[in-house]
Structure formats: C-alpha cells, structure tokens
PDB file of C-alpha atoms and ligand atoms in Angstrom:
ATOM      1  CA  MET A   2     -17.140  19.592  28.432  1.00 77.00           C
ATOM      2  CA  THR A   3     -13.308  18.995  28.063  1.00 87.00           C
ATOM      3  CA  ASN A   4     -10.920  21.253  30.248  1.00 92.00           C
ATOM      4  CA  LEU A   5      -8.830  23.135  27.936  1.00 93.00           C
ATOM      5  CA  LEU A   6      -7.100  25.694  30.002  1.00 94.00           C
ATOM      6  CA  GLU A   7      -6.378  25.466  33.985  1.00 95.00           C
ATOM      7  CA  ALA A   8      -5.133  28.613  35.666  1.00 96.00           C
ATOM      8  CA  ARG A   9      -3.196  27.247  39.167  1.00 97.00           C
ATOM      9  CA  ASP A  10      -2.124  29.728  41.804  1.00 98.00           C
ATOM     10  CA  ILE A  11      -1.120  32.271  39.666  1.00 98.00           C
ATOM     11  CA  TRP A  12       0.516  35.375  41.566  1.00 98.00           C
ATOM     12  CA  PHE A  13       1.432  38.617  39.240  1.00 97.00           C
ATOM     13  CA  SER A  14       2.955  41.772  40.057  1.00 98.00           C
ATOM     14  CA  TYR A  15       4.520  44.642  37.423  1.00 97.00           C
ATOM     15  CA  ASP A  16       6.888  46.419  40.042  1.00 96.00           C
ATOM     16  CA  GLY A  17       7.607  43.193  41.373  1.00 93.00           C
ATOM     17  CA  ARG A  18       6.307  44.518  45.108  1.00 94.00           C
ATOM     18  CA  ASN A  19       2.178  44.864  45.211  1.00 96.00           C
ATOM     19  CA  TYR A  20       1.047  41.442  43.567  1.00 97.00           C
ATOM     20  CA  ILE A  21      -2.054  42.689  41.617  1.00 98.00           C
ATOM     21  CA  ILE A  22      -2.728  38.622  41.166  1.00 98.00           C
ATOM     22  CA  LYS A  23      -2.374  36.894  43.858  1.00 98.00           C
ATOM     23  CA  GLY A  24      -3.376  32.619  44.169  1.00 98.00           C
ATOM     24  CA  ILE A  25      -5.898  33.036  41.613  1.00 98.00           C
ATOM     25  CA  SER A  26      -7.207  28.981  40.460  1.00 98.00           C
ATOM     26  CA  MET A  27      -9.274  28.722  37.119  1.00 97.00           C
ATOM     27  CA  THR A  28     -10.343  26.089  34.810  1.00 97.00           C
ATOM     28  CA  ILE A  29     -11.959  27.117  31.215  1.00 97.00           C
ATOM     29  CA  GLY A  30     -13.543  24.057  29.849  1.00 97.00           C
ATOM     30  CA  SER A  31     -15.175  23.926  26.067  1.00 96.00           C
ATOM     31  CA  GLY A  32     -18.290  25.275  24.585  1.00 96.00           C
ATOM     32  CA  ARG A  33     -18.602  27.164  28.313  1.00 97.00           C
ATOM     33  CA  MET A  34     -18.866  31.326  28.534  1.00 98.00           C
ATOM     34  CA  TYR A  35     -17.301  32.357  31.734  1.00 98.00           C
ATOM     35  CA  MET A  36     -18.308  36.479  32.948  1.00 98.00           C
ATOM     36  CA  ILE A  37     -15.833  38.026  35.081  1.00 98.00           C
ATOM     37  CA  PHE A  38     -16.892  40.466  37.077  1.00 98.00           C
ATOM     38  CA  GLY A  39     -15.577  43.281  39.595  1.00 98.00           C
ATOM     39  CA  ARG A  40     -14.676  47.173  40.447  1.00 97.00           C
ATOM     40  CA  SER A  41     -12.325  48.898  37.740  1.00 97.00           C
ATOM     41  CA  GLY A  42      -8.573  47.877  39.106  1.00 97.00           C
ATOM     42  CA  VAL A  43      -8.999  45.048  40.725  1.00 98.00           C
ATOM     43  CA  GLY A  44      -7.039  42.967  38.302  1.00 98.00           C
ATOM     44  CA  LYS A  45      -9.259  41.525  35.685  1.00 98.00           C
ATOM     45  CA  THR A  46      -7.351  42.862  32.435  1.00 98.00           C
ATOM     46  CA  THR A  47      -4.122  41.359  33.826  1.00 98.00           C
ATOM     47  CA  LEU A  48      -5.830  38.439  34.374  1.00 98.00           C
ATOM     48  CA  LEU A  49      -6.993  37.912  30.601  1.00 97.00           C
ATOM     49  CA  LYS A  50      -3.121  38.825  29.797  1.00 96.00           C
ATOM     50  CA  LEU A  51      -1.678  36.279  31.997  1.00 95.00           C
ATOM     51  CA  PHE A  52      -3.883  33.657  30.326  1.00 94.00           C
ATOM     52  CA  LYS A  53      -3.424  34.423  26.729  1.00 92.00           C
ATOM     53  CA  GLY A  54       0.649  35.001  28.151  1.00 91.00           C
ATOM     54  CA  ILE A  55       1.032  38.812  27.340  1.00 91.00           C
ATOM     55  CA  LEU A  56       2.396  38.314  30.665  1.00 94.00           C
ATOM     56  CA  LYS A  57       4.177  36.266  32.454  1.00 93.00           C
ATOM     57  CA  PRO A  58       3.028  34.758  36.180  1.00 96.00           C
ATOM     58  CA  VAL A  59       5.360  35.402  39.133  1.00 96.00           C
ATOM     59  CA  ARG A  60       4.394  32.320  40.934  1.00 96.00           C
ATOM     60  CA  GLY A  61       1.568  29.555  39.264  1.00 97.00           C
ATOM     61  CA  GLU A  62       1.274  28.250  36.191  1.00 95.00           C
ATOM     62  CA  ILE A  63      -1.168  27.884  33.325  1.00 94.00           C
ATOM     63  CA  ARG A  64      -1.659  24.628  31.718  1.00 94.00           C
ATOM     64  CA  TYR A  65      -3.642  23.916  28.422  1.00 92.00           C
ATOM     65  CA  LYS A  66      -4.628  19.739  27.940  1.00 88.00           C
ATOM     66  CA  GLU A  67      -2.796  19.095  31.021  1.00 84.00           C
ATOM     67  CA  ARG A  68       0.271  20.637  30.072  1.00 88.00           C
ATOM     68  CA  THR A  69       2.383  23.364  31.315  1.00 88.00           C
ATOM     69  CA  ILE A  70       2.190  26.167  28.463  1.00 88.00           C
ATOM     70  CA  ILE A  71       2.568  28.930  30.741  1.00 88.00           C
ATOM     71  CA  ASN A  72       4.932  29.721  33.981  1.00 89.00           C
ATOM     72  CA  ASN A  73       7.068  31.976  35.527  1.00 89.00           C
ATOM     73  CA  ALA A  74      10.781  30.657  33.153  1.00 85.00           C
ATOM     74  CA  GLN A  75       8.130  30.594  29.551  1.00 84.00           C
ATOM     75  CA  VAL A  76       5.491  31.183  27.400  1.00 85.00           C
ATOM     76  CA  ARG A  77       4.782  27.750  25.132  1.00 84.00           C
ATOM     77  CA  ARG A  78       3.685  28.248  21.170  1.00 77.00           C
ATOM     78  CA  ASP A  79       0.576  26.793  21.778  1.00 71.00           C
ATOM     79  CA  SER A  80      -0.967  29.841  23.420  1.00 68.00           C
ATOM     80  CA  TYR A  81      -1.253  31.958  20.643  1.00 72.00           C
ATOM     81  CA  SER A  82      -2.353  29.529  18.213  1.00 81.00           C
ATOM     82  CA  ALA A  83      -5.371  27.819  20.750  1.00 91.00           C
ATOM     83  CA  ILE A  84      -6.473  31.291  22.617  1.00 93.00           C
ATOM     84  CA  GLY A  85      -8.175  34.088  20.843  1.00 94.00           C
ATOM     85  CA  TYR A  86      -7.723  37.497  22.625  1.00 94.00           C
ATOM     86  CA  ILE A  87     -10.039  40.689  21.985  1.00 95.00           C
ATOM     87  CA  PRO A  88      -8.625  43.451  24.259  1.00 94.00           C
ATOM     88  CA  GLN A  89     -10.976  46.373  25.277  1.00 93.00           C
ATOM     89  CA  GLY A  90     -11.499  49.147  22.417  1.00 88.00           C
ATOM     90  CA  PHE A  91     -11.536  45.295  20.301  1.00 89.00           C
ATOM     91  CA  GLY A  92      -7.459  45.665  19.045  1.00 89.00           C
ATOM     92  CA  VAL A  93      -9.283  46.224  15.198  1.00 92.00           C
ATOM     93  CA  ILE A  94      -7.122  48.240  12.827  1.00 90.00           C
ATOM     94  CA  ASN A  95      -8.882  51.189  11.237  1.00 90.00           C
ATOM     95  CA  ASN A  96      -7.577  52.310   8.133  1.00 89.00           C
ATOM     96  CA  LEU A  97      -7.662  48.878   7.005  1.00 89.00           C
ATOM     97  CA  THR A  98     -11.090  47.531   5.699  1.00 92.00           C
ATOM     98  CA  VAL A  99     -13.577  44.660   7.507  1.00 94.00           C
ATOM     99  CA  LEU A 100     -12.496  41.885   5.696  1.00 93.00           C
ATOM    100  CA  ASP A 101      -8.433  42.392   5.804  1.00 90.00           C
ATOM    101  CA  ASN A 102      -9.040  42.756   9.351  1.00 92.00           C
ATOM    102  CA  VAL A 103     -10.660  39.450   9.405  1.00 93.00           C
ATOM    103  CA  ILE A 104      -7.835  37.990   7.703  1.00 90.00           C
ATOM    104  CA  VAL A 105      -5.185  39.079   9.324  1.00 84.00           C
ATOM    105  CA  GLY A 106      -6.536  36.678  12.495  1.00 80.00           C
ATOM    106  CA  ALA A 107      -5.145  34.158  10.270  1.00 79.00           C
ATOM    107  CA  LEU A 108      -1.697  35.016  10.749  1.00 75.00           C
ATOM    108  CA  SER A 109      -0.888  32.603  13.675  1.00 67.00           C
ATOM    109  CA  ARG A 110      -1.867  29.773  11.176  1.00 68.00           C
ATOM    110  CA  VAL A 111      -0.395  30.838   7.586  1.00 63.00           C
ATOM    111  CA  SER A 112       2.988  31.835   7.374  1.00 58.00           C
ATOM    112  CA  THR A 113       4.280  34.921   7.933  1.00 56.00           C
ATOM    113  CA  LEU A 114       5.688  35.264   4.475  1.00 52.00           C
ATOM    114  CA  SER A 115       2.752  34.691   2.705  1.00 55.00           C
ATOM    115  CA  SER A 116       0.562  36.997   4.772  1.00 51.00           C
ATOM    116  CA  LEU A 117       3.260  40.110   4.550  1.00 51.00           C
ATOM    117  CA  ILE A 118       3.557  40.371   0.953  1.00 50.00           C
ATOM    118  CA  GLY A 119      -1.006  40.354   1.070  1.00 62.00           C
ATOM    119  CA  ARG A 120      -0.937  37.132  -0.859  1.00 68.00           C
ATOM    120  CA  PHE A 121      -3.258  35.233   1.261  1.00 76.00           C
ATOM    121  CA  PRO A 122      -4.512  31.881   0.087  1.00 84.00           C
ATOM    122  CA  GLU A 123      -7.515  31.874  -1.866  1.00 85.00           C
ATOM    123  CA  HIS A 124      -9.504  29.714   0.997  1.00 88.00           C
ATOM    124  CA  GLU A 125      -8.184  31.911   3.861  1.00 88.00           C
ATOM    125  CA  VAL A 126     -10.929  34.829   2.099  1.00 90.00           C
ATOM    126  CA  LYS A 127     -13.369  32.018   1.429  1.00 92.00           C
ATOM    127  CA  LYS A 128     -13.199  31.261   5.016  1.00 94.00           C
ATOM    128  CA  ALA A 129     -13.307  35.238   6.372  1.00 94.00           C
ATOM    129  CA  GLU A 130     -16.147  35.813   4.401  1.00 95.00           C
ATOM    130  CA  GLU A 131     -17.526  33.041   5.829  1.00 96.00           C
ATOM    131  CA  ILE A 132     -17.326  34.005   9.413  1.00 96.00           C
ATOM    132  CA  LEU A 133     -17.973  37.686   8.420  1.00 97.00           C
ATOM    133  CA  ARG A 134     -21.677  35.972   6.444  1.00 97.00           C
ATOM    134  CA  MET A 135     -21.995  34.113   9.816  1.00 96.00           C
ATOM    135  CA  LEU A 136     -21.754  37.628  11.872  1.00 97.00           C
ATOM    136  CA  LYS A 137     -24.576  39.180   9.621  1.00 96.00           C
ATOM    137  CA  ILE A 138     -21.800  41.600   8.238  1.00 97.00           C
ATOM    138  CA  HIS A 139     -20.636  40.387   4.921  1.00 97.00           C
ATOM    139  CA  ASP A 140     -21.865  43.320   3.492  1.00 97.00           C
ATOM    140  CA  LEU A 141     -19.555  45.926   4.866  1.00 97.00           C
ATOM    141  CA  CYS A 142     -16.125  43.362   3.969  1.00 95.00           C
ATOM    142  CA  TYR A 143     -14.744  46.302   1.289  1.00 94.00           C
ATOM    143  CA  THR A 144     -15.717  49.179   3.939  1.00 96.00           C
ATOM    144  CA  LYS A 145     -13.069  50.223   6.453  1.00 95.00           C
ATOM    145  CA  VAL A 146     -13.165  49.512  10.298  1.00 95.00           C
ATOM    146  CA  SER A 147     -13.206  53.710  10.814  1.00 95.00           C
ATOM    147  CA  ARG A 148     -16.309  53.960   9.128  1.00 97.00           C
ATOM    148  CA  ILE A 149     -18.535  51.201  10.839  1.00 97.00           C
ATOM    149  CA  SER A 150     -20.491  51.470  14.493  1.00 96.00           C
ATOM    150  CA  GLY A 151     -19.228  50.090  17.584  1.00 96.00           C
ATOM    151  CA  GLY A 152     -20.838  47.041  17.601  1.00 96.00           C
ATOM    152  CA  GLN A 153     -20.099  46.433  13.929  1.00 97.00           C
ATOM    153  CA  ARG A 154     -16.492  46.893  15.735  1.00 97.00           C
ATOM    154  CA  GLN A 155     -17.405  44.526  18.060  1.00 96.00           C
ATOM    155  CA  ARG A 156     -18.693  41.746  15.277  1.00 97.00           C
ATOM    156  CA  VAL A 157     -15.053  42.360  13.139  1.00 97.00           C
ATOM    157  CA  ALA A 158     -13.385  41.379  16.321  1.00 96.00           C
ATOM    158  CA  ILE A 159     -14.943  38.453  16.796  1.00 97.00           C
ATOM    159  CA  ALA A 160     -14.770  37.741  13.399  1.00 97.00           C
ATOM    160  CA  ARG A 161     -11.311  37.913  13.868  1.00 95.00           C
ATOM    161  CA  ALA A 162     -10.975  35.407  16.197  1.00 95.00           C
ATOM    162  CA  LEU A 163     -12.349  32.927  15.143  1.00 96.00           C
ATOM    163  CA  MET A 164     -10.291  32.745  12.143  1.00 94.00           C
ATOM    164  CA  GLN A 165      -7.463  32.125  14.041  1.00 92.00           C
ATOM    165  CA  ASN A 166      -9.678  28.848  14.408  1.00 94.00           C
ATOM    166  CA  PRO A 167      -8.685  29.066  18.566  1.00 95.00           C
ATOM    167  CA  GLU A 168     -10.358  26.486  21.234  1.00 96.00           C
ATOM    168  CA  ILE A 169     -10.934  29.900  23.594  1.00 96.00           C
ATOM    169  CA  ILE A 170     -11.598  33.377  23.264  1.00 97.00           C
ATOM    170  CA  LEU A 171     -11.012  35.402  25.870  1.00 97.00           C
ATOM    171  CA  ALA A 172     -12.569  38.731  25.620  1.00 97.00           C
ATOM    172  CA  ASP A 173     -11.400  42.414  27.615  1.00 97.00           C
ATOM    173  CA  GLU A 174     -14.751  44.128  28.678  1.00 96.00           C
ATOM    174  CA  PHE A 175     -16.606  42.541  25.695  1.00 95.00           C
ATOM    175  CA  ILE A 176     -19.610  44.341  24.978  1.00 93.00           C
ATOM    176  CA  SER A 177     -19.087  46.760  27.605  1.00 90.00           C
ATOM    177  CA  GLN A 178     -19.317  50.216  25.233  1.00 90.00           C
ATOM    178  CA  LEU A 179     -22.300  49.181  23.479  1.00 94.00           C
ATOM    179  CA  ASP A 180     -25.601  49.953  23.874  1.00 94.00           C
ATOM    180  CA  PRO A 181     -28.116  47.253  25.443  1.00 93.00           C
ATOM    181  CA  VAL A 182     -29.715  46.503  22.341  1.00 95.00           C
ATOM    182  CA  THR A 183     -26.558  46.081  20.319  1.00 96.00           C
ATOM    183  CA  SER A 184     -24.808  43.645  23.254  1.00 95.00           C
ATOM    184  CA  LEU A 185     -27.817  41.485  23.356  1.00 96.00           C
ATOM    185  CA  GLU A 186     -27.644  40.823  19.703  1.00 96.00           C
ATOM    186  CA  VAL A 187     -23.879  40.933  19.539  1.00 97.00           C
ATOM    187  CA  LEU A 188     -23.500  38.176  23.075  1.00 97.00           C
ATOM    188  CA  ASN A 189     -26.627  36.038  21.281  1.00 97.00           C
ATOM    189  CA  ASP A 190     -24.939  35.535  17.805  1.00 97.00           C
ATOM    190  CA  PHE A 191     -21.297  35.164  19.698  1.00 97.00           C
ATOM    191  CA  LYS A 192     -22.217  32.625  22.506  1.00 96.00           C
ATOM    192  CA  ARG A 193     -24.412  30.762  19.246  1.00 96.00           C
ATOM    193  CA  LEU A 194     -20.474  30.119  17.381  1.00 96.00           C
ATOM    194  CA  ALA A 195     -18.774  29.817  20.263  1.00 96.00           C
ATOM    195  CA  GLU A 196     -21.377  26.939  21.133  1.00 96.00           C
ATOM    196  CA  GLN A 197     -21.410  25.706  17.956  1.00 96.00           C
ATOM    197  CA  ARG A 198     -17.430  24.868  17.387  1.00 96.00           C
ATOM    198  CA  LYS A 199     -17.224  24.051  21.264  1.00 97.00           C
ATOM    199  CA  ILE A 200     -15.358  27.185  21.886  1.00 98.00           C
ATOM    200  CA  GLY A 201     -14.209  28.218  25.574  1.00 97.00           C
ATOM    201  CA  VAL A 202     -15.108  31.594  26.386  1.00 98.00           C
ATOM    202  CA  VAL A 203     -14.143  34.043  29.346  1.00 98.00           C
ATOM    203  CA  ILE A 204     -14.879  37.231  29.372  1.00 98.00           C
ATOM    204  CA  THR A 205     -15.011  40.379  31.587  1.00 97.00           C
ATOM    205  CA  THR A 206     -17.652  43.154  31.299  1.00 93.00           C
ATOM    206  CA  HIS A 207     -20.198  45.173  33.564  1.00 92.00           C
ATOM    207  CA  ASP A 208     -23.472  43.672  32.046  1.00 93.00           C
ATOM    208  CA  ILE A 209     -24.129  41.934  35.281  1.00 95.00           C
ATOM    209  CA  GLN A 210     -28.013  41.516  34.425  1.00 95.00           C
ATOM    210  CA  LEU A 211     -26.566  39.692  31.590  1.00 95.00           C
ATOM    211  CA  ALA A 212     -25.071  36.880  33.691  1.00 97.00           C
ATOM    212  CA  PRO A 213     -27.930  35.047  35.060  1.00 97.00           C
ATOM    213  CA  SER A 214     -29.192  33.827  31.611  1.00 96.00           C
ATOM    214  CA  TYR A 215     -26.121  33.808  29.385  1.00 97.00           C
ATOM    215  CA  ALA A 216     -22.806  32.766  32.143  1.00 98.00           C
ATOM    216  CA  ASP A 217     -22.177  29.063  32.686  1.00 98.00           C
ATOM    217  CA  GLU A 218     -20.093  30.438  35.335  1.00 98.00           C
ATOM    218  CA  VAL A 219     -19.611  33.807  36.914  1.00 98.00           C
ATOM    219  CA  LEU A 220     -16.170  34.680  39.188  1.00 98.00           C
ATOM    220  CA  VAL A 221     -15.921  38.120  41.154  1.00 98.00           C
ATOM    221  CA  MET A 222     -12.691  39.392  41.850  1.00 98.00           C
ATOM    222  CA  ARG A 223     -11.406  41.681  44.514  1.00 98.00           C
ATOM    223  CA  GLY A 224      -8.227  42.850  45.082  1.00 97.00           C
ATOM    224  CA  GLY A 225      -6.633  40.466  42.849  1.00 98.00           C
ATOM    225  CA  GLU A 226      -8.496  38.093  44.177  1.00 98.00           C
ATOM    226  CA  ILE A 227     -11.442  35.461  42.475  1.00 98.00           C
ATOM    227  CA  VAL A 228     -13.940  36.374  46.311  1.00 98.00           C
ATOM    228  CA  PHE A 229     -17.101  34.515  44.626  1.00 98.00           C
ATOM    229  CA  ARG A 230     -17.830  31.970  41.981  1.00 98.00           C
ATOM    230  CA  ALA A 231     -21.726  30.834  40.963  1.00 98.00           C
ATOM    231  CA  VAL A 232     -22.921  28.607  38.191  1.00 98.00           C
ATOM    232  CA  HIS A 233     -25.233  28.638  35.744  1.00 98.00           C
ATOM    233  CA  GLY A 234     -28.805  28.593  37.632  1.00 97.00           C
ATOM    234  CA  MET A 235     -27.336  30.245  40.927  1.00 97.00           C
ATOM    235  CA  ILE A 236     -26.779  32.672  39.657  1.00 98.00           C
ATOM    236  CA  ASP A 237     -27.942  35.838  41.468  1.00 97.00           C
ATOM    237  CA  GLU A 238     -27.424  39.630  40.528  1.00 97.00           C
ATOM    238  CA  ARG A 239     -27.373  40.833  44.318  1.00 97.00           C
ATOM    239  CA  ASP A 240     -24.994  38.853  45.117  1.00 97.00           C
ATOM    240  CA  LEU A 241     -22.530  39.983  42.148  1.00 97.00           C
ATOM    241  CA  VAL A 242     -23.596  43.314  43.253  1.00 97.00           C
ATOM    242  CA  SER A 243     -22.398  42.535  46.966  1.00 97.00           C
ATOM    243  CA  ALA A 244     -19.254  40.229  46.292  1.00 97.00           C
ATOM    244  CA  MET A 245     -17.748  43.684  43.824  1.00 96.00           C
ATOM    245  CA  ARG A 246     -17.825  46.202  47.468  1.00 93.00           C
TER     246      ARG A 246
HETATM  247  N1  LIG B 321       0.935  47.866  32.589  1.00 90.03           N
HETATM  248  C1  LIG B 321       0.857  48.653  34.239  1.00 90.03           C
HETATM  249  N2  LIG B 321       1.845  48.512  34.987  1.00 90.03           N
HETATM  250  C2  LIG B 321       1.707  49.191  36.071  1.00 90.03           C
HETATM  251  N3  LIG B 321       0.778  48.236  36.752  1.00 90.03           N
HETATM  252  C3  LIG B 321      -0.260  47.874  35.762  1.00 90.03           C
HETATM  253  C4  LIG B 321      -0.404  48.073  34.689  1.00 90.03           C
HETATM  254  N4  LIG B 321      -1.669  47.670  33.972  1.00 90.03           N
HETATM  255  C5  LIG B 321      -2.368  47.872  34.819  1.00 90.03           C
HETATM  256  N5  LIG B 321      -2.074  48.134  36.464  1.00 90.03           N
HETATM  257  C6  LIG B 321      -2.277  47.616  37.536  1.00 90.03           C
HETATM  258  O1  LIG B 321      -2.984  46.874  37.963  1.00 90.03           O
HETATM  259  C7  LIG B 321      -3.770  46.944  38.692  1.00 90.03           C
HETATM  260  C8  LIG B 321      -5.070  45.995  37.850  1.00 90.03           C
HETATM  261  O2  LIG B 321      -5.499  46.537  36.168  1.00 90.03           O
HETATM  262  P1  LIG B 321      -6.241  45.748  35.318  1.00 90.03           P
HETATM  263  O3  LIG B 321      -5.964  44.818  35.384  1.00 90.03           O
HETATM  264  O4  LIG B 321      -6.195  46.877  34.660  1.00 90.03           O
HETATM  265  O5  LIG B 321      -8.126  45.983  36.192  1.00 90.03           O
HETATM  266  P2  LIG B 321      -8.886  45.801  35.084  1.00 90.03           P
HETATM  267  O6  LIG B 321      -9.205  45.316  34.378  1.00 90.03           O
HETATM  268  O7  LIG B 321      -9.569  45.257  36.398  1.00 90.03           O
HETATM  269  O8  LIG B 321      -9.850  47.194  35.800  1.00 90.03           O
HETATM  270  C9  LIG B 321      -4.460  48.585  38.493  1.00 90.03           C
HETATM  271  O9  LIG B 321      -3.732  48.941  40.063  1.00 90.03           O
HETATM  272  C10 LIG B 321      -4.009  49.230  37.771  1.00 90.03           C
HETATM  273  O10 LIG B 321      -3.504  50.344  38.073  1.00 90.03           O
HETATM  274 MG1  LIG B 322      -9.609  46.541  32.723  1.00 90.03          MG
END
C-alpha cells in the first residue's frame, strides 16, 4: 500500500467562531477502503469537502504524495484530477442520459472547449461504455437518469467518478439511501473495481453492519473529532455504536 493523501491536524470553521473540524489527522492509502461513521452533524460531509478542496482548512494541511495540495492559502489543481467526489444524492444530472452523465466525469481531463461543444473524443465515449459495462448498467446508456432507480443512480455516480481516473474516491452517504440488498450489490461491485485499480476509497455511511467485512479501516467522528479507529479484523459493531454516543 502507498500513502496517497494525508490530512495533518486540520481545523475548520464555517463562521470563524465555532470549529466544526477539530484537529483531524488521517492517511488514505491506495486500494484501501475507509468507512467514516458518526451521527448527523458531527462533520463527516465537511471533512470530505476539505479532502476534496471544496473547503479550505483554517489550520493544518492536506498532502498528496508528500506534497501540500490544500491548506489555508491554496488549493492546488492536483486535488481536482486525483480525487473523485460523489456527493450525497449522487450529483447526477436528471435531464441527461446515463452515458452523458458518465462522460461528464472526463471533464477534468479533456479540454473544456471540446467537451462543452459536446464533441468528446471517441475513445472517451468507449471508455465510458466500458466502465458502464463493468458496473452492469451498460444497457441503460441512453436512458435519462430521471428514469432509473436509486441503485442505478449510485452506479452512474461511481462510473462518473471512475471516468476521471482518480486515485482516490470520496463518497458521501454512500449507499445510505438504498435498500439492504441493493446496497450490498453496489458496494461489492464498487469495492472490486476500486481494488483492481488501487483506488483509495473513503465513504461515509450509516450501515455499520457492513464495516467488519468491507472496511480496511473505520473511523468514528464525534463533535468534529475522530474519537475511535479500528482496522480490519478488529472491527466490532458494538464498539462503533458506543463510540458514536
Ligand atoms: N454551509 C454551512 N454553513 C454553516 N454551517 C454548516 C454548513 N454545512 C454544515 N454546517 C454545520 O456543520 C456541522 C457539520 O455538518 P456536516 O459536515 O454536514 O455533518 P454530517 O455530514 O456529519 O452530518 C453541522 O453543525 C452543520 O449544521
Ligand atoms: Mg453529511
């Protein structure tokens, strides 16, 4: 495993008074899956946004391959291309087809001009189709996203993130909106693809029962801090619940 991303003592406040993230440090390694748990409002979404560079920390830094990419003063471009982000609610565009939604994921790599006029290179389209095939929704290529199920939308969001060739994927409330059977199917397929491509994955979710078998590492947040960590083989659901209280 190679360390890809490292948060060092990051602090964050929306209003300059109350700290929402209080001195969090964590390392994301290639091909590993991290699950972050915690009750609503503890700062999980905020933490992912800091990792992606959507928010800037007040203090501390985020390093990518030993180089500072995000701190109080700057957000370097590396964070856009290397880090895929799947927001809560998937961030898919209802009016577009499945294929178009996925191709949008190439925007960070393909020149903006050619993409805006809707003329994607043929190999990008092929790549999108290939990813959709691996995620088992290839038959929906030309269906509008407004007409597909929640599980299929989650797959579209994953496909779009993969289209970026990311080294890391951050997924907020991953599979939280799906029924238990669909959740498992989506998680299995996602985990397999991420491992094949050595992508480090960080998800926030409420499905603690999945942690022992799927997570390489779990972290529990409370009040803007990480109050509990455990690695695969040492993960017990009861510990997670008591750490969240
Ligand atoms: N844009 C914002 N402006 C001000 N406060 C916010 C904003 N987003 C979230 N918060 C506050 O930050 C805290 C953490 O929120 P969030 O990161 O969304 O938690 P979680 O994802 O764990 O539910 C909450 O108290 C929330 O109200
Ligand atoms: Mg959240």
